[in-house]
CSV table of C-alpha atoms and ligand atoms in Angstrom, one decimal:
chain,number,residue,atom,x,y,z
A,1,MET,CA,0.0,0.0,0.0
A,2,LYS,CA,1.4,3.4,-1.1
A,3,ILE,CA,0.7,6.4,0.9
A,4,LEU,CA,1.6,9.9,-0.6
A,5,LEU,CA,2.2,12.4,2.2
A,6,VAL,CA,1.6,16.0,0.9
A,7,GLU,CA,3.3,18.1,3.7
A,8,ASP,CA,6.1,20.8,3.9
A,9,ASN,CA,7.2,20.3,7.4
A,10,GLU,CA,10.3,18.3,7.4
A,11,ALA,CA,10.0,17.1,11.0
A,12,ILE,CA,6.5,15.8,10.4
A,13,ILE,CA,7.5,14.2,7.2
A,14,MET,CA,10.3,12.3,8.9
A,15,GLY,CA,8.1,11.2,11.8
A,16,LEU,CA,5.3,10.0,9.6
A,17,GLN,CA,7.4,8.3,7.2
A,18,TYR,CA,9.0,6.3,10.1
A,19,LEU,CA,5.6,5.6,11.6
A,20,LEU,CA,4.0,4.5,8.3
A,21,GLU,CA,6.9,2.3,7.3
A,22,GLN,CA,7.0,0.7,10.6
A,23,GLU,CA,3.3,-0.2,9.8
A,24,GLY,CA,4.2,-1.7,6.4
A,25,TYR,CA,3.1,1.1,4.2
A,26,ILE,CA,5.4,2.7,1.5
A,27,CYS,CA,5.4,6.3,2.2
A,28,GLN,CA,6.6,8.9,-0.3
A,29,ALA,CA,6.4,12.8,0.3
A,30,ALA,CA,5.5,15.7,-1.8
A,31,ARG,CA,6.5,19.0,-0.3
A,32,ARG,CA,4.4,21.2,-2.6
A,33,ARG,CA,1.2,21.1,-4.4
A,34,ARG,CA,2.6,20.9,-7.9
A,35,GLU,CA,5.0,18.1,-6.9
A,36,ALA,CA,2.0,16.2,-5.4
A,37,GLU,CA,0.2,16.5,-8.8
A,38,ARG,CA,3.2,15.4,-10.8
A,39,MET,CA,3.7,12.4,-8.5
A,40,VAL,CA,0.0,11.4,-8.7
A,41,SER,CA,0.0,11.6,-12.5
A,42,GLU,CA,2.9,9.4,-12.5
A,43,GLU,CA,1.7,6.7,-10.1
A,44,LEU,CA,-1.5,6.5,-8.3
A,45,PRO,CA,-1.2,6.2,-4.5
A,46,ASP,CA,-3.5,4.1,-2.6
A,47,LEU,CA,-4.2,7.1,-0.1
A,48,MET,CA,-3.1,10.6,0.4
A,49,LEU,CA,-2.4,12.3,3.6
A,50,LEU,CA,-2.8,16.0,2.8
A,51,ASP,CA,-1.8,19.1,4.7
A,52,ILE,CA,-3.7,22.3,4.0
A,53,GLY,CA,-1.0,25.0,4.1
A,54,LEU,CA,1.5,24.3,1.4
A,55,PRO,CA,4.0,26.7,0.0
A,56,ASP,CA,2.5,26.9,-3.6
A,57,GLY,CA,-1.2,26.6,-2.8
A,58,ASP,CA,-3.4,24.9,-0.4
A,59,GLY,CA,-4.6,21.3,0.2
A,60,TYR,CA,-8.2,22.3,-0.7
A,61,GLN,CA,-7.3,23.4,-4.2
A,62,LEU,CA,-5.2,20.3,-4.5
A,63,CYS,CA,-8.2,18.1,-3.3
A,64,GLN,CA,-10.5,19.8,-5.7
A,65,THR,CA,-8.3,19.3,-8.5
A,66,LEU,CA,-7.6,15.5,-7.8
A,67,ARG,CA,-11.2,14.8,-7.2
A,68,GLN,CA,-12.1,15.8,-10.9
A,69,GLN,CA,-10.0,12.8,-12.1
A,70,TYR,CA,-9.4,10.5,-9.2
A,71,THR,CA,-11.2,8.6,-6.6
A,72,PHE,CA,-8.3,7.4,-4.2
A,73,PRO,CA,-9.0,8.4,-0.6
A,74,VAL,CA,-7.7,11.7,0.8
A,75,ILE,CA,-7.2,12.2,4.5
A,76,PHE,CA,-6.7,15.8,5.6
A,77,LEU,CA,-4.0,16.2,8.2
A,78,THR,CA,-3.9,19.7,9.5
A,79,ALA,CA,-3.6,22.1,12.4
A,80,ARG,CA,-6.9,23.9,11.4
A,81,GLU,CA,-9.6,22.7,13.6
A,82,GLU,CA,-12.4,25.2,12.8
A,83,GLU,CA,-15.7,23.6,11.9
A,84,GLU,CA,-15.7,25.4,8.6
A,85,ASP,CA,-12.4,24.0,7.6
A,86,VAL,CA,-13.6,20.5,8.4
A,87,VAL,CA,-16.7,20.8,6.5
A,88,ARG,CA,-15.1,22.4,3.5
A,89,ALA,CA,-12.7,19.3,3.3
A,90,PHE,CA,-15.5,17.0,3.4
A,91,ASP,CA,-17.4,18.9,0.8
A,92,LEU,CA,-14.4,18.7,-1.5
A,93,GLY,CA,-14.4,15.0,-1.2
A,94,ALA,CA,-12.1,14.1,1.8
A,95,ASP,CA,-12.4,10.6,3.3
A,96,ASP,CA,-11.4,11.8,6.8
A,97,TYR,CA,-9.9,14.8,8.6
A,98,ILE,CA,-7.3,14.5,11.3
A,99,ILE,CA,-6.3,17.5,13.5
A,100,LYS,CA,-2.6,18.1,14.3
A,101,PRO,CA,-1.0,17.3,16.7
A,102,PHE,CA,-2.3,13.8,16.0
A,103,ARG,CA,-2.0,10.6,18.0
A,104,ASN,CA,0.2,7.9,16.2
A,105,ARG,CA,-2.2,5.0,16.9
A,106,GLU,CA,-5.3,6.9,16.1
A,107,LEU,CA,-3.8,8.1,12.8
A,108,ILE,CA,-2.9,4.4,11.7
A,109,SER,CA,-6.4,3.2,12.7
A,110,ARG,CA,-8.1,5.9,10.8
A,111,ILE,CA,-5.8,5.1,7.7
A,112,LYS,CA,-6.7,1.5,8.0
A,113,ASN,CA,-10.4,2.3,8.3
A,114,VAL,CA,-10.3,4.6,5.2
A,115,LEU,CA,-8.5,2.1,3.2
A,116,ARG,CA,-11.1,-0.7,4.2
A,117,ARG,CA,-14.0,1.5,3.2
A,118,GLY,CA,-12.2,2.6,-0.1
A,119,GLY,CA,-11.8,-1.2,-1.0
A,120,LYS,CA,-15.5,-1.3,-1.6
A,121,ASP,CA,-15.3,1.2,-4.4
A,122,ARG,CA,-12.5,-0.7,-6.1
A,123,GLU,CA,-14.8,-2.7,-8.2
A,124,VAL,CA,-15.2,-2.1,-12.0
A,125,LEU,CA,-18.8,-1.5,-12.9
A,126,GLN,CA,-19.9,-2.8,-16.2
A,127,CYS,CA,-23.1,-2.1,-18.3
A,128,GLY,CA,-23.2,-3.3,-21.9
A,129,ASN,CA,-20.0,-2.1,-23.5
A,130,ILE,CA,-19.5,0.5,-20.9
A,131,THR,CA,-17.0,0.0,-18.0
A,132,LEU,CA,-16.4,2.3,-15.1
A,133,ASP,CA,-13.3,1.9,-13.0
A,134,ALA,CA,-13.9,3.6,-9.7
A,135,GLU,CA,-10.3,3.4,-8.6
A,136,SER,CA,-8.6,5.2,-11.7
A,137,GLY,CA,-11.9,7.1,-12.3
A,138,LYS,CA,-11.8,5.9,-16.0
A,139,VAL,CA,-14.7,5.2,-18.2
A,140,ARG,CA,-14.4,3.2,-21.3
A,141,ILE,CA,-16.7,2.3,-24.2
A,142,SER,CA,-15.7,-1.0,-25.8
A,143,GLY,CA,-12.2,-0.6,-24.3
A,144,GLU,CA,-11.8,3.1,-25.6
A,145,GLU,CA,-11.5,5.7,-22.9
A,146,VAL,CA,-14.0,8.7,-22.8
A,147,ALA,CA,-13.3,11.7,-20.9
A,148,LEU,CA,-16.3,12.8,-18.7
A,149,THR,CA,-16.8,15.9,-16.5
A,150,LYS,CA,-17.1,15.5,-12.8
A,151,LEU,CA,-21.0,15.7,-13.0
A,152,GLU,CA,-21.2,13.4,-15.8
A,153,TYR,CA,-19.0,10.9,-14.1
A,154,LYS,CA,-20.9,11.1,-10.8
A,155,ILE,CA,-24.3,10.6,-12.5
A,156,LEU,CA,-23.0,7.7,-14.5
A,157,SER,CA,-21.3,5.9,-11.6
A,158,SER,CA,-24.5,6.2,-9.5
A,159,MET,CA,-26.6,4.8,-12.2
A,160,MET,CA,-24.2,2.0,-13.2
A,161,ALA,CA,-24.1,0.9,-9.6
A,162,TYR,CA,-27.8,0.1,-9.8
A,163,PRO,CA,-28.7,-1.0,-13.4
A,164,GLY,CA,-32.5,-1.0,-13.9
A,165,LYS,CA,-33.3,1.2,-11.0
A,166,LEU,CA,-35.2,4.3,-11.5
A,167,PHE,CA,-33.3,7.6,-10.6
A,168,THR,CA,-35.7,10.4,-10.1
A,169,ARG,CA,-34.5,13.7,-11.1
A,170,ASP,CA,-34.6,15.0,-7.6
A,171,GLU,CA,-32.5,12.1,-6.5
A,172,ILE,CA,-30.0,12.8,-9.1
A,173,LEU,CA,-30.0,16.5,-8.2
A,174,SER,CA,-29.5,16.0,-4.5
A,175,ASP,CA,-26.7,13.5,-5.3
A,176,ILE,CA,-24.8,16.1,-7.4
A,177,TRP,CA,-25.4,18.8,-4.8
A,178,ASP,CA,-23.8,16.6,-2.3
A,179,ILE,CA,-20.4,16.3,-4.2
A,180,SER,CA,-20.2,19.7,-5.9
A,181,GLY,CA,-21.5,22.0,-3.2
A,182,ASN,CA,-23.0,24.1,-6.0
A,183,PHE,CA,-26.5,24.3,-7.0
A,184,VAL,CA,-27.4,22.4,-10.2
A,185,ASN,CA,-30.7,23.1,-11.6
A,186,ASP,CA,-33.2,20.9,-13.6
A,187,ASN,CA,-32.1,22.5,-16.9
A,188,THR,CA,-28.4,21.8,-16.2
A,189,LEU,CA,-29.2,18.2,-15.4
A,190,SER,CA,-31.0,17.7,-18.8
A,191,VAL,CA,-28.0,19.2,-20.6
A,192,THR,CA,-25.6,17.1,-18.7
A,193,ILE,CA,-27.6,14.0,-19.6
A,194,LYS,CA,-27.8,14.8,-23.1
A,195,ARG,CA,-23.9,15.4,-23.2
A,196,LEU,CA,-23.4,12.3,-21.3
A,197,ARG,CA,-25.4,10.2,-23.8
A,198,GLU,CA,-23.4,11.8,-26.7
A,199,LYS,CA,-20.3,10.7,-25.1
A,200,LEU,CA,-21.6,7.1,-24.5
A,201,GLY,CA,-22.8,6.9,-28.1
A,202,ASP,CA,-26.3,6.7,-26.7
A,203,THR,CA,-28.0,9.5,-28.5
A,204,GLU,CA,-31.2,7.7,-28.9
A,205,GLY,CA,-31.3,7.2,-25.1
A,206,LYS,CA,-31.2,3.5,-25.1
A,207,THR,CA,-28.7,3.0,-22.5
A,208,ILE,CA,-29.7,5.9,-20.2
A,209,LYS,CA,-33.5,5.6,-20.6
A,210,THR,CA,-35.8,8.6,-20.0
A,211,VAL,CA,-38.7,7.6,-17.7
A,212,ARG,CA,-41.2,10.3,-18.7
A,213,GLY,CA,-42.0,12.6,-16.0
A,214,MET,CA,-40.1,10.9,-13.4
A,215,GLY,CA,-36.3,10.5,-14.1
A,216,TYR,CA,-33.8,8.1,-15.7
A,217,ARG,CA,-32.9,4.5,-15.7
A,218,MET,CA,-29.8,2.6,-16.8
A,219,GLU,CA,-30.5,-0.2,-19.1
A,220,SER,CA,-28.3,-3.2,-18.8
A,221,GLN,CA,-29.0,-4.4,-22.4
B,301,CA,CA1,2.1,23.2,6.1
């Protein structure tokens, strides 16, 4: 299991690398936001420990950027303990939030917990010729990768998890609200579904079926 530690304090890096390696994890450190982005693009970590205050940006921005593409778990590790900081991190897709100074055994136990939960998302969903790999965040049509926006991805992954289930427009809207923190209106949803269908080669709506006056349903074909 590889843990990427994004942290600019050398003493914390040394202490954590020692602790994590004792526990059998491989721990690499990125001291800047850009360095972290580069390292992730080269090799996906199994988990990221993320400080908020970084020399070239902050952990929130980094988390937001990463979440548009990746789904690996992110644990914030920071001295900021205000409720609004914690809420902001979770809104951006954090899996846990640990306040410094942290206790070693608690940190390890939270890491294990997040990894256990993360494991459930690792499956590859399949629906007809569409596959969705939750770990890499990649969607493929007959093996060809398609680029989806965060909204399109979220809608598709929810629906692919339950093929045949009716998703009401309200359900989808509240689901999207939860991840983006931004209000998404009914019209935006229609446009997003239209674009998603186009990208999936489903312009006739045979895969993502419209259930009139209700919502949408993923057909397993
Ligand atoms: Ca810092």
